[in-house]
Amino acid sequence: MITIPYKHKMAAHCESGSITSLLNNAGLDITEPMVFGISSGIFFGYFHKMKSFPFPTFIVRNKPGKMRENLTKRAGIKFHTYTFKDPEKGRQMLNRLLEQNIPTAAQVDFFYMDYIPSWERVHINVHFIVVVGLNTYHYLVSDSYFPELVSLKTESLNTARFAGGNMSPKGFLFHPEFIPKDIDYEKAIIKGIKKSCFNMLKIPIPFLGVKGIRLFAKKIIEWPSLARDTEHLSHEIMKINILLEDQGTGGGGFRFMFATFLQQAAGMINEPELLDFSKKMMEIGDGWREFSLLAARFGKNRDLGPERMKELSEKLMDRAQVEQQFFSQLYKTIK
Amino acid sequence: MKEKDGYINCPEQQVILYVEKEDGQYGPMQTGSYLSGNYLDDYEIKRVHLEESLRIRVMKGEISMVKYYMVLEDLTLSELAARVGLSKTKVNRHLDPVHFGKAKVETLKKYADVFNVPVSNMLQVIMLKKGDNLESYTVLEEKKQTEGIEQVKTENPYVMLVIIGEKRK
């Protein structure tokens, strides 16, 4: 039986949370919003038709894995990473790392995390947990979405690490390898902000960034024609609330976490203008939350006629407008 | 968002929100999920209705248990095919009860593993008697409120131990 001493803490998001928790436990004092901001976590993408999704959906953060990669590029923190073709080798490596007392993050299919209530669990291959112990039948797991350390059946973790499908984890593992003594936070923060602005404004793809929010606004009108029935439409409309509030965003589709990052950054790099941006971003997040609560209410009341869809669409157009303005101003200020 | 506006009573699903504290500083607060705290009953009603409509189609022979679980678990044909390691054409055939009947037990096991159910559940629908009503085991099991029946894995991947409780008087 192995139990690595590990300070578990809930976090808003699984990837930024597991990275932060690994770094904190390795002795680096860094917050989740700082990890999120430096790694340009904030984003938007709308997917109207994709092979992997049975219904249109959207994302509010950058591509899974990018947070870790960007943190390495910008703050010099190196992680040891592993992927496996053979599940047995993947299992052995995780156990070996635990035997060496190395808390190790694993990419998994969220569906098999059976300590999470069933209504939350969906097949999504990009959940991150930190494994901190092992006995004959269970792993000991630190999951940002759960208040305390939990046991997970070895069989469940092995299945979750090697689930197939879109963004299959392939047994992916990582742990910190090198943490610089003096991180140049100023450089890392500025780079993180610039890239966030670029991602929101300048990617020449019509469904990404602010353009993606506008596309979502246009396409949500079509959602009723794509649903099986009213209950299905209600479910999908209410899922907007899950994606913006519950699915590890820290609320308001990560906008509250980004506001917190800007506030912390203002103090760290002595850039008071960032405080104003931080306040504006908090207000933008409030607008997203208002939108998501409205969607939940419409869904619950089955109030899903064309007028309501139009109302949601207008709210989204408004979000696109304010974010366009915000990121344009931020880009000019930080340049 | 102000900290006072973030409080939701939902111990079953806790989340972290970033909020404005009383001193104007932004930081994390642990609270409940808005949706689960307010609308979980609605989710469950829709889940029960969806399961029922799929079960009726399964029993009429219109769809197979592969389709039943695929829809319940919100998977697309492509995603399911990639997860079980079969071609889309083959999986598409298995959605139909006639072709499903030709599938090997080994293939059914692959589907069952993806759906995280015993392989025996690819060939049966379990209902529990609740008073005068029958309730679906699939939905009850998700809620972990099953009484009287338990399916336990054995070392033999193709055999489940089904424990049925005593009949209550």
Short mmCIF file of C-alpha atoms in Angstrom, two decimals:
data_model
loop_
_atom_site.label_atom_id
_atom_site.label_comp_id
_atom_site.label_asym_id
_atom_site.label_seq_id
_atom_site.Cartn_x
_atom_site.Cartn_y
_atom_site.Cartn_z
CA MET A 1 0.00 0.00 0.00
CA ILE A 2 1.32 3.44 -0.99
CA THR A 3 0.01 6.78 0.28
CA ILE A 4 2.01 9.83 -0.78
CA PRO A 5 1.56 12.78 1.59
CA TYR A 6 -0.38 15.24 -0.56
CA LYS A 7 -2.29 18.41 0.22
CA HIS A 8 -5.56 18.15 -1.67
CA LYS A 9 -7.48 21.26 -2.62
CA MET A 10 -10.58 21.68 -4.76
CA ALA A 11 -10.08 23.86 -7.82
CA ALA A 12 -12.31 25.39 -10.44
CA HIS A 13 -10.93 23.42 -13.35
CA CYS A 14 -9.39 19.97 -13.65
CA GLU A 15 -6.39 20.86 -15.82
CA SER A 16 -5.39 24.20 -14.26
CA GLY A 17 -6.33 22.71 -10.87
CA SER A 18 -4.20 19.58 -11.20
CA ILE A 19 -1.21 21.57 -12.51
CA THR A 20 -1.54 24.10 -9.67
CA SER A 21 -1.92 21.38 -7.08
CA LEU A 22 1.14 19.46 -8.34
CA LEU A 23 3.21 22.67 -8.32
CA ASN A 24 1.97 23.71 -4.87
CA ASN A 25 2.81 20.29 -3.49
CA ALA A 26 6.24 20.54 -5.09
CA GLY A 27 6.80 23.81 -3.19
CA LEU A 28 5.87 26.49 -5.76
CA ASP A 29 3.47 29.14 -4.49
CA ILE A 30 1.26 29.79 -7.53
CA THR A 31 -2.51 30.20 -7.82
CA GLU A 32 -4.89 28.50 -10.21
CA PRO A 33 -5.85 31.80 -11.92
CA MET A 34 -2.14 32.57 -12.45
CA VAL A 35 -1.61 29.16 -14.10
CA PHE A 36 -4.74 29.74 -16.18
CA GLY A 37 -3.75 33.28 -17.23
CA ILE A 38 -0.10 32.62 -18.05
CA SER A 39 -1.14 29.63 -20.14
CA SER A 40 -3.79 31.66 -22.05
CA GLY A 41 -6.59 29.40 -20.89
CA ILE A 42 -9.40 31.78 -21.81
CA PHE A 43 -10.99 31.05 -25.17
CA PHE A 44 -14.19 30.43 -27.10
CA GLY A 45 -15.07 27.93 -29.81
CA TYR A 46 -18.42 26.90 -31.24
CA PHE A 47 -18.90 23.53 -32.95
CA HIS A 48 -22.12 23.21 -34.88
CA LYS A 49 -21.43 19.85 -36.45
CA MET A 50 -18.72 17.49 -35.31
CA LYS A 51 -18.43 13.73 -35.57
CA SER A 52 -17.76 13.38 -31.85
CA PHE A 53 -20.65 15.49 -30.56
CA PRO A 54 -24.26 14.40 -31.00
CA PHE A 55 -25.46 18.01 -30.73
CA PRO A 56 -23.86 21.45 -31.31
CA THR A 57 -21.63 22.50 -28.45
CA PHE A 58 -19.01 25.06 -27.45
CA ILE A 59 -15.81 25.39 -25.45
CA VAL A 60 -14.67 28.29 -23.27
CA ARG A 61 -11.02 27.36 -22.76
CA ASN A 62 -8.00 26.50 -24.88
CA LYS A 63 -7.21 23.01 -26.14
CA PRO A 64 -6.64 20.40 -23.41
CA GLY A 65 -2.92 19.98 -22.73
CA LYS A 66 -2.11 23.52 -23.88
CA MET A 67 -2.11 24.91 -20.34
CA ARG A 68 0.78 22.65 -19.38
CA GLU A 69 2.67 23.29 -22.62
CA ASN A 70 2.24 27.07 -22.42
CA LEU A 71 3.34 27.13 -18.80
CA THR A 72 6.53 25.34 -19.83
CA LYS A 73 7.17 27.81 -22.67
CA ARG A 74 6.44 30.93 -20.63
CA ALA A 75 7.49 30.13 -17.08
CA GLY A 76 10.15 27.50 -17.74
CA ILE A 77 8.39 24.86 -15.63
CA LYS A 78 9.13 21.46 -17.12
CA PHE A 79 6.92 18.42 -16.83
CA HIS A 80 7.81 14.81 -17.49
CA THR A 81 5.13 13.34 -19.75
CA TYR A 82 4.32 9.77 -20.76
CA THR A 83 1.95 8.15 -23.26
CA PHE A 84 1.46 4.46 -23.90
CA LYS A 85 0.24 2.13 -26.60
CA ASP A 86 0.09 -0.80 -24.23
CA PRO A 87 -2.32 -0.36 -21.25
CA GLU A 88 -0.33 -2.83 -19.17
CA LYS A 89 2.85 -0.77 -19.58
CA GLY A 90 0.86 2.35 -18.71
CA ARG A 91 -0.44 0.74 -15.56
CA GLN A 92 3.03 -0.44 -14.55
CA MET A 93 4.56 3.00 -15.10
CA LEU A 94 1.94 4.73 -12.96
CA ASN A 95 2.51 2.21 -10.17
CA ARG A 96 6.27 2.65 -10.45
CA LEU A 97 5.94 6.44 -10.16
CA LEU A 98 3.77 6.03 -7.09
CA GLU A 99 6.31 3.63 -5.59
CA GLN A 100 8.86 6.43 -6.04
CA ASN A 101 6.50 8.79 -4.14
CA ILE A 102 5.82 10.94 -7.21
CA PRO A 103 2.26 12.35 -7.31
CA THR A 104 1.27 11.93 -10.94
CA ALA A 105 -1.42 13.57 -13.03
CA ALA A 106 -3.40 11.31 -15.36
CA GLN A 107 -5.66 12.14 -18.29
CA VAL A 108 -8.87 10.12 -18.10
CA ASP A 109 -12.39 9.68 -19.44
CA PHE A 110 -14.52 11.48 -16.83
CA PHE A 111 -17.30 8.91 -17.21
CA TYR A 112 -15.44 6.30 -15.15
CA MET A 113 -14.80 8.54 -12.12
CA ASP A 114 -17.42 6.71 -10.10
CA TYR A 115 -17.07 8.87 -6.96
CA ILE A 116 -18.70 11.72 -8.93
CA PRO A 117 -22.54 11.71 -8.99
CA SER A 118 -23.82 9.89 -12.07
CA TRP A 119 -25.73 12.87 -13.46
CA GLU A 120 -22.45 14.77 -13.79
CA ARG A 121 -20.51 12.02 -15.50
CA VAL A 122 -20.22 12.15 -19.28
CA HIS A 123 -17.84 10.58 -21.76
CA ILE A 124 -15.14 13.18 -22.10
CA ASN A 125 -11.56 12.09 -22.54
CA VAL A 126 -9.90 15.22 -21.23
CA HIS A 127 -10.39 15.08 -17.49
CA PHE A 128 -7.27 15.39 -15.33
CA ILE A 129 -6.74 13.92 -11.87
CA VAL A 130 -3.68 13.48 -9.65
CA VAL A 131 -2.97 9.95 -8.43
CA VAL A 132 -1.35 9.93 -5.00
CA GLY A 133 -1.68 6.40 -3.69
CA LEU A 134 -2.42 2.77 -4.39
CA ASN A 135 -3.53 -0.41 -2.66
CA THR A 136 -4.58 -3.81 -4.01
CA TYR A 137 -7.92 -2.70 -5.43
CA HIS A 138 -7.91 1.09 -5.46
CA TYR A 139 -5.97 4.17 -6.42
CA LEU A 140 -6.03 7.21 -4.17
CA VAL A 141 -7.01 10.22 -6.24
CA SER A 142 -6.94 14.00 -5.86
CA ASP A 143 -9.65 15.35 -8.17
CA SER A 144 -10.15 19.12 -8.37
CA TYR A 145 -13.91 18.55 -8.64
CA PHE A 146 -14.19 16.64 -5.38
CA PRO A 147 -13.84 18.08 -1.85
CA GLU A 148 -11.52 15.38 -0.52
CA LEU A 149 -9.12 12.64 -1.61
CA VAL A 150 -11.06 9.68 -2.98
CA SER A 151 -10.58 6.01 -3.80
CA LEU A 152 -11.07 4.86 -7.35
CA LYS A 153 -11.14 1.21 -8.36
CA THR A 154 -7.93 0.23 -10.18
CA GLU A 155 -10.08 -1.26 -12.93
CA SER A 156 -11.99 2.03 -13.38
CA LEU A 157 -8.80 4.08 -13.63
CA ASN A 158 -7.23 1.66 -16.09
CA THR A 159 -10.35 1.79 -18.29
CA ALA A 160 -10.55 5.59 -18.01
CA ARG A 161 -6.88 6.04 -18.98
CA PHE A 162 -7.24 3.92 -22.08
CA ALA A 163 -10.73 4.85 -23.29
CA GLY A 164 -10.85 5.18 -27.06
CA GLY A 165 -12.55 7.86 -29.14
CA ASN A 166 -11.97 11.55 -29.65
CA MET A 167 -8.89 12.85 -27.80
CA SER A 168 -8.20 9.41 -26.38
CA PRO A 169 -5.95 9.75 -23.31
CA LYS A 170 -3.58 6.91 -24.36
CA GLY A 171 -2.65 6.52 -20.70
CA PHE A 172 -1.19 10.04 -20.61
CA LEU A 173 0.65 10.91 -17.38
CA PHE A 174 2.66 13.92 -16.24
CA HIS A 175 4.42 15.31 -13.20
CA PRO A 176 6.68 18.32 -12.59
CA GLU A 177 10.31 17.69 -13.47
CA PHE A 178 11.92 21.11 -13.05
CA ILE A 179 10.69 24.30 -11.39
CA PRO A 180 12.94 27.35 -11.88
CA LYS A 181 13.98 29.16 -8.72
CA ASP A 182 13.23 32.58 -10.19
CA ILE A 183 10.33 32.63 -12.60
CA ASP A 184 10.14 35.76 -14.72
CA TYR A 185 6.46 36.39 -13.99
CA GLU A 186 6.34 39.70 -15.83
CA LYS A 187 7.41 38.13 -19.11
CA ALA A 188 5.13 35.12 -18.59
CA ILE A 189 2.08 37.22 -17.69
CA ILE A 190 2.49 39.59 -20.65
CA LYS A 191 2.98 36.70 -23.04
CA GLY A 192 -0.08 34.94 -21.60
CA ILE A 193 -2.26 38.03 -22.01
CA LYS A 194 -1.05 38.76 -25.54
CA LYS A 195 -1.75 35.22 -26.68
CA SER A 196 -5.20 35.28 -25.02
CA CYS A 197 -6.05 38.44 -26.97
CA PHE A 198 -4.71 36.91 -30.17
CA ASN A 199 -6.76 33.75 -29.65
CA MET A 200 -9.95 35.69 -29.01
CA LEU A 201 -9.52 38.19 -31.86
CA LYS A 202 -7.21 37.07 -34.60
CA ILE A 203 -7.44 33.37 -35.35
CA PRO A 204 -8.72 33.29 -38.94
CA ILE A 205 -11.26 30.52 -38.32
CA PRO A 206 -14.95 31.48 -38.24
CA PHE A 207 -15.91 29.38 -35.22
CA LEU A 208 -13.09 30.38 -32.86
CA GLY A 209 -12.69 33.35 -30.54
CA VAL A 210 -15.14 36.27 -30.70
CA LYS A 211 -16.17 35.07 -34.17
CA GLY A 212 -17.20 31.81 -32.53
CA ILE A 213 -19.47 33.63 -30.08
CA ARG A 214 -21.14 35.41 -33.03
CA LEU A 215 -21.55 32.10 -34.86
CA PHE A 216 -23.10 30.57 -31.73
CA ALA A 217 -25.51 33.53 -31.58
CA LYS A 218 -26.60 32.90 -35.16
CA LYS A 219 -26.80 29.13 -34.92
CA ILE A 220 -28.66 28.79 -31.63
CA ILE A 221 -31.79 29.82 -33.53
CA GLU A 222 -31.49 26.52 -35.43
CA TRP A 223 -31.21 24.34 -32.33
CA PRO A 224 -34.94 23.50 -32.11
CA SER A 225 -34.81 21.90 -35.56
CA LEU A 226 -31.89 19.68 -34.48
CA ALA A 227 -33.46 18.28 -31.31
CA ARG A 228 -35.38 14.97 -31.09
CA ASP A 229 -38.18 16.57 -29.09
CA THR A 230 -38.87 19.34 -26.57
CA GLU A 231 -37.25 17.49 -23.68
CA HIS A 232 -34.11 16.93 -25.74
CA LEU A 233 -33.99 20.61 -26.65
CA SER A 234 -34.56 21.54 -23.02
CA HIS A 235 -31.68 19.26 -22.01
CA GLU A 236 -29.32 20.81 -24.56
CA ILE A 237 -30.30 24.36 -23.65
CA MET A 238 -29.75 23.60 -19.95
CA LYS A 239 -26.36 22.10 -20.82
CA ILE A 240 -25.29 25.65 -21.72
CA ASN A 241 -25.41 26.31 -17.99
CA ILE A 242 -23.30 23.22 -17.27
CA LEU A 243 -20.67 24.24 -19.82
CA LEU A 244 -20.48 27.81 -18.51
CA GLU A 245 -20.86 27.25 -14.77
CA ASP A 246 -20.45 23.66 -13.64
CA GLN A 247 -17.90 22.08 -15.88
CA GLY A 248 -14.93 23.46 -13.99
CA THR A 249 -14.99 27.03 -15.25
CA GLY A 250 -14.99 28.91 -11.95
CA GLY A 251 -18.26 30.47 -13.19
CA GLY A 252 -19.15 32.71 -16.13
CA GLY A 253 -17.30 30.47 -18.61
CA PHE A 254 -13.82 31.03 -17.05
CA ARG A 255 -14.32 34.80 -17.21
CA PHE A 256 -14.33 35.16 -13.39
CA MET A 257 -11.07 33.20 -13.17
CA PHE A 258 -9.50 35.38 -15.88
CA ALA A 259 -10.62 38.51 -13.97
CA THR A 260 -8.91 37.10 -10.86
CA PHE A 261 -5.75 36.47 -12.88
CA LEU A 262 -5.73 40.08 -14.12
CA GLN A 263 -6.17 41.40 -10.58
CA GLN A 264 -3.30 39.25 -9.29
CA ALA A 265 -1.15 40.15 -12.31
CA ALA A 266 -1.71 43.89 -11.75
CA GLY A 267 -0.09 43.62 -8.33
CA MET A 268 2.68 41.25 -9.36
CA ILE A 269 3.95 43.26 -12.30
CA ASN A 270 2.90 46.66 -10.98
CA GLU A 271 0.55 47.44 -13.86
CA PRO A 272 -2.46 49.27 -12.31
CA GLU A 273 -4.28 49.45 -15.67
CA LEU A 274 -4.83 45.71 -15.41
CA LEU A 275 -7.04 46.37 -12.39
CA ASP A 276 -9.55 48.19 -14.60
CA PHE A 277 -9.46 45.33 -17.07
CA SER A 278 -9.98 42.93 -14.21
CA LYS A 279 -13.15 44.76 -13.12
CA LYS A 280 -14.43 44.85 -16.71
CA MET A 281 -13.78 41.13 -17.10
CA MET A 282 -15.72 40.42 -13.89
CA GLU A 283 -18.67 42.32 -15.40
CA ILE A 284 -18.32 40.39 -18.65
CA GLY A 285 -18.44 37.18 -16.59
CA ASP A 286 -21.59 38.43 -14.88
CA GLY A 287 -23.16 38.78 -18.34
CA TRP A 288 -22.22 35.18 -19.22
CA ARG A 289 -23.68 33.97 -15.93
CA GLU A 290 -26.89 35.89 -16.56
CA PHE A 291 -27.08 34.24 -20.00
CA SER A 292 -26.47 30.77 -18.58
CA LEU A 293 -29.07 31.18 -15.81
CA LEU A 294 -31.57 32.39 -18.38
CA ALA A 295 -30.87 29.34 -20.55
CA ALA A 296 -31.39 27.07 -17.53
CA ARG A 297 -34.71 28.74 -16.73
CA PHE A 298 -35.99 28.55 -20.31
CA GLY A 299 -35.01 24.87 -20.43
CA LYS A 300 -36.65 24.03 -17.13
CA ASN A 301 -39.91 25.79 -18.13
CA ARG A 302 -39.80 24.26 -21.66
CA ASP A 303 -40.13 27.86 -22.77
CA LEU A 304 -38.23 27.28 -25.99
CA GLY A 305 -40.15 29.05 -28.74
CA PRO A 306 -38.53 31.22 -31.45
CA GLU A 307 -38.80 34.37 -29.30
CA ARG A 308 -36.81 32.76 -26.51
CA MET A 309 -34.18 31.47 -28.90
CA LYS A 310 -33.91 34.98 -30.29
CA GLU A 311 -33.49 36.34 -26.80
CA LEU A 312 -30.62 33.93 -26.13
CA SER A 313 -29.10 34.81 -29.50
CA GLU A 314 -29.21 38.53 -28.69
CA LYS A 315 -27.55 37.95 -25.34
CA LEU A 316 -24.77 36.07 -27.11
CA MET A 317 -24.31 38.84 -29.68
CA ASP A 318 -23.96 41.20 -26.78
CA ARG A 319 -21.26 38.96 -25.23
CA ALA A 320 -19.42 38.94 -28.56
CA GLN A 321 -19.56 42.73 -28.73
CA VAL A 322 -18.21 43.31 -25.20
CA GLU A 323 -15.48 40.71 -25.56
CA GLN A 324 -14.38 42.15 -28.92
CA GLN A 325 -14.04 45.54 -27.27
CA PHE A 326 -12.37 44.18 -24.14
CA PHE A 327 -9.70 42.10 -25.84
CA SER A 328 -8.97 44.82 -28.43
CA GLN A 329 -8.32 47.34 -25.65
CA LEU A 330 -6.31 44.87 -23.60
CA TYR A 331 -4.18 44.00 -26.64
CA LYS A 332 -3.39 47.68 -27.27
CA THR A 333 -2.54 48.29 -23.61
CA ILE A 334 -0.28 45.30 -23.17
CA LYS A 335 1.58 45.64 -26.52
CA MET B 1 -19.94 38.16 -9.17
CA LYS B 2 -20.18 39.00 -5.50
CA GLU B 3 -19.47 36.23 -3.03
CA LYS B 4 -22.96 36.48 -1.51
CA ASP B 5 -24.53 35.79 -4.93
CA GLY B 6 -22.49 32.63 -5.41
CA TYR B 7 -23.90 30.62 -2.54
CA ILE B 8 -25.95 27.60 -3.65
CA ASN B 9 -27.02 24.83 -1.31
CA CYS B 10 -26.10 21.58 -3.05
CA PRO B 11 -23.81 19.36 -0.95
CA GLU B 12 -23.98 16.56 -3.58
CA GLN B 13 -22.15 18.63 -6.18
CA GLN B 14 -19.65 21.17 -4.94
CA VAL B 15 -17.84 23.55 -7.30
CA ILE B 16 -15.31 26.36 -7.03
CA LEU B 17 -16.41 29.79 -8.25
CA TYR B 18 -14.18 32.84 -8.51
CA VAL B 19 -15.98 35.74 -6.87
CA GLU B 20 -15.49 39.23 -5.54
CA LYS B 21 -14.96 39.09 -1.79
CA GLU B 22 -16.14 41.78 0.62
CA ASP B 23 -12.72 43.48 0.56
CA GLY B 24 -12.83 43.79 -3.23
CA GLN B 25 -10.31 40.99 -3.80
CA TYR B 26 -11.20 38.25 -6.26
CA GLY B 27 -10.73 34.68 -5.14
CA PRO B 28 -12.22 31.18 -4.94
CA MET B 29 -15.29 30.12 -2.99
CA GLN B 30 -16.57 26.58 -2.57
CA THR B 31 -20.29 26.36 -3.21
CA GLY B 32 -22.94 24.13 -4.77
CA SER B 33 -23.74 23.65 -8.45
CA TYR B 34 -26.48 26.03 -9.60
CA LEU B 35 -28.07 23.52 -11.95
CA SER B 36 -27.95 20.53 -9.61
CA GLY B 37 -29.07 22.67 -6.69
CA ASN B 38 -32.11 24.00 -8.53
CA TYR B 39 -33.05 21.70 -11.38
CA LEU B 40 -31.83 18.17 -10.66
CA ASP B 41 -35.40 16.86 -10.46
CA ASP B 42 -36.01 18.13 -13.99
CA TYR B 43 -32.91 16.32 -15.28
CA GLU B 44 -34.13 13.10 -13.66
CA ILE B 45 -37.61 13.41 -15.18
CA LYS B 46 -36.12 13.84 -18.65
CA ARG B 47 -33.76 10.93 -18.06
CA VAL B 48 -36.64 8.66 -17.00
CA HIS B 49 -38.67 9.66 -20.08
CA LEU B 50 -35.75 9.11 -22.44
CA GLU B 51 -34.97 5.71 -20.94
CA GLU B 52 -38.62 4.71 -21.16
CA SER B 53 -38.95 5.71 -24.80
CA LEU B 54 -35.78 3.80 -25.69
CA ARG B 55 -36.82 0.76 -23.66
CA ILE B 56 -40.16 0.59 -25.45
CA ARG B 57 -38.36 0.66 -28.80
CA VAL B 58 -35.97 -2.06 -27.64
CA MET B 59 -38.85 -4.27 -26.53
CA LYS B 60 -40.71 -3.71 -29.82
CA GLY B 61 -37.58 -4.85 -31.64
CA GLU B 62 -37.02 -1.50 -33.34
CA ILE B 63 -33.58 -0.87 -31.85
CA SER B 64 -30.87 -2.90 -30.13
CA MET B 65 -29.39 -2.41 -26.66
CA VAL B 66 -26.36 -0.82 -28.35
CA LYS B 67 -28.57 1.99 -29.61
CA TYR B 68 -30.34 2.17 -26.22
CA TYR B 69 -27.10 2.85 -24.35
CA MET B 70 -25.58 4.94 -27.14
CA VAL B 71 -28.44 7.45 -26.98
CA LEU B 72 -28.64 7.35 -23.19
CA GLU B 73 -24.94 8.09 -22.94
CA ASP B 74 -24.99 10.82 -25.57
CA LEU B 75 -22.47 9.15 -27.86
CA THR B 76 -22.33 9.57 -31.62
CA LEU B 77 -21.86 6.65 -33.98
CA SER B 78 -18.28 7.79 -34.73
CA GLU B 79 -17.40 8.17 -31.09
CA LEU B 80 -18.85 4.80 -30.13
CA ALA B 81 -17.11 3.09 -33.06
CA ALA B 82 -13.78 4.61 -32.04
CA ARG B 83 -14.29 3.56 -28.44
CA VAL B 84 -15.18 -0.07 -29.18
CA GLY B 85 -12.59 -0.30 -31.95
CA LEU B 86 -15.01 -1.27 -34.73
CA SER B 87 -15.87 0.40 -38.03
CA LYS B 88 -18.79 2.83 -38.12
CA THR B 89 -20.53 0.55 -40.64
CA LYS B 90 -20.33 -2.38 -38.26
CA VAL B 91 -21.56 -0.38 -35.27
CA ASN B 92 -24.35 1.07 -37.38
CA ARG B 93 -25.46 -2.50 -38.16
CA HIS B 94 -25.38 -3.39 -34.48
CA LEU B 95 -27.92 -0.65 -33.76
CA ASP B 96 -30.41 -2.83 -35.57
CA PRO B 97 -31.70 -5.85 -33.56
CA VAL B 98 -31.35 -8.26 -36.49
CA HIS B 99 -27.64 -7.58 -37.00
CA PHE B 100 -27.12 -7.21 -33.26
CA GLY B 101 -28.22 -10.83 -32.95
CA LYS B 102 -25.25 -11.88 -35.10
CA ALA B 103 -22.68 -10.08 -32.93
CA LYS B 104 -20.16 -12.21 -31.01
CA VAL B 105 -20.26 -12.23 -27.21
CA GLU B 106 -16.74 -10.80 -27.34
CA THR B 107 -18.09 -7.80 -29.28
CA LEU B 108 -20.94 -7.34 -26.82
CA LYS B 109 -18.35 -7.27 -24.05
CA LYS B 110 -16.58 -4.40 -25.83
CA TYR B 111 -19.81 -2.43 -25.95
CA ALA B 112 -20.59 -3.26 -22.31
CA ASP B 113 -17.15 -2.02 -21.22
CA VAL B 114 -17.68 1.31 -22.97
CA PHE B 115 -21.13 1.68 -21.43
CA ASN B 116 -19.73 0.54 -18.06
CA VAL B 117 -22.44 -2.08 -17.61
CA PRO B 118 -22.27 -5.89 -17.17
CA VAL B 119 -22.20 -7.75 -20.48
CA SER B 120 -25.44 -9.50 -19.45
CA ASN B 121 -27.18 -6.10 -19.61
CA MET B 122 -26.61 -6.04 -23.36
CA LEU B 123 -29.28 -8.77 -23.53
CA GLN B 124 -31.71 -7.76 -20.82
CA VAL B 125 -33.63 -4.86 -19.37
CA ILE B 126 -34.01 -5.02 -15.61
CA MET B 127 -37.07 -3.48 -14.02
CA LEU B 128 -37.75 -3.21 -10.33
CA LYS B 129 -41.18 -3.37 -8.81
CA LYS B 130 -41.93 -0.29 -6.75
CA GLY B 131 -45.41 -0.59 -5.35
CA ASP B 132 -47.69 -0.95 -8.36
CA ASN B 133 -45.08 0.51 -10.71
CA LEU B 134 -42.05 -0.81 -12.49
CA GLU B 135 -38.93 1.31 -12.50
CA SER B 136 -35.91 0.96 -14.75
CA TYR B 137 -32.83 -0.45 -13.06
CA THR B 138 -30.63 1.59 -15.43
CA VAL B 139 -31.98 4.87 -14.08
CA LEU B 140 -32.21 3.67 -10.47
CA GLU B 141 -28.67 2.33 -10.57
CA GLU B 142 -27.44 5.72 -11.76
CA LYS B 143 -29.07 7.28 -8.74
CA LYS B 144 -27.55 4.58 -6.52
CA GLN B 145 -30.96 3.99 -5.02
CA THR B 146 -31.26 0.38 -5.98
CA GLU B 147 -32.84 -1.86 -3.45
CA GLY B 148 -33.14 -5.57 -3.74
CA ILE B 149 -30.79 -6.20 -6.65
CA GLU B 150 -27.06 -6.01 -7.08
CA GLN B 151 -24.85 -6.96 -10.02
CA VAL B 152 -21.34 -7.87 -8.92
CA LYS B 153 -18.41 -8.50 -11.25
CA THR B 154 -16.60 -11.84 -10.97
CA GLU B 155 -13.14 -12.84 -12.20
CA ASN B 156 -14.86 -14.34 -15.23
CA PRO B 157 -15.46 -11.36 -17.55
CA TYR B 158 -18.58 -12.96 -19.02
CA VAL B 159 -20.31 -13.85 -15.76
CA MET B 160 -21.94 -11.44 -13.33
CA LEU B 161 -23.15 -12.40 -9.90
CA VAL B 162 -26.69 -11.11 -9.54
CA ILE B 163 -27.82 -10.84 -5.95
CA ILE B 164 -31.54 -10.49 -5.45
CA GLY B 165 -32.74 -9.39 -2.03
CA GLU B 166 -35.49 -10.95 0.01
CA LYS B 167 -39.02 -10.10 -0.95
CA ARG B 168 -40.35 -7.52 1.43
CA LYS B 169 -43.66 -8.17 3.13
#
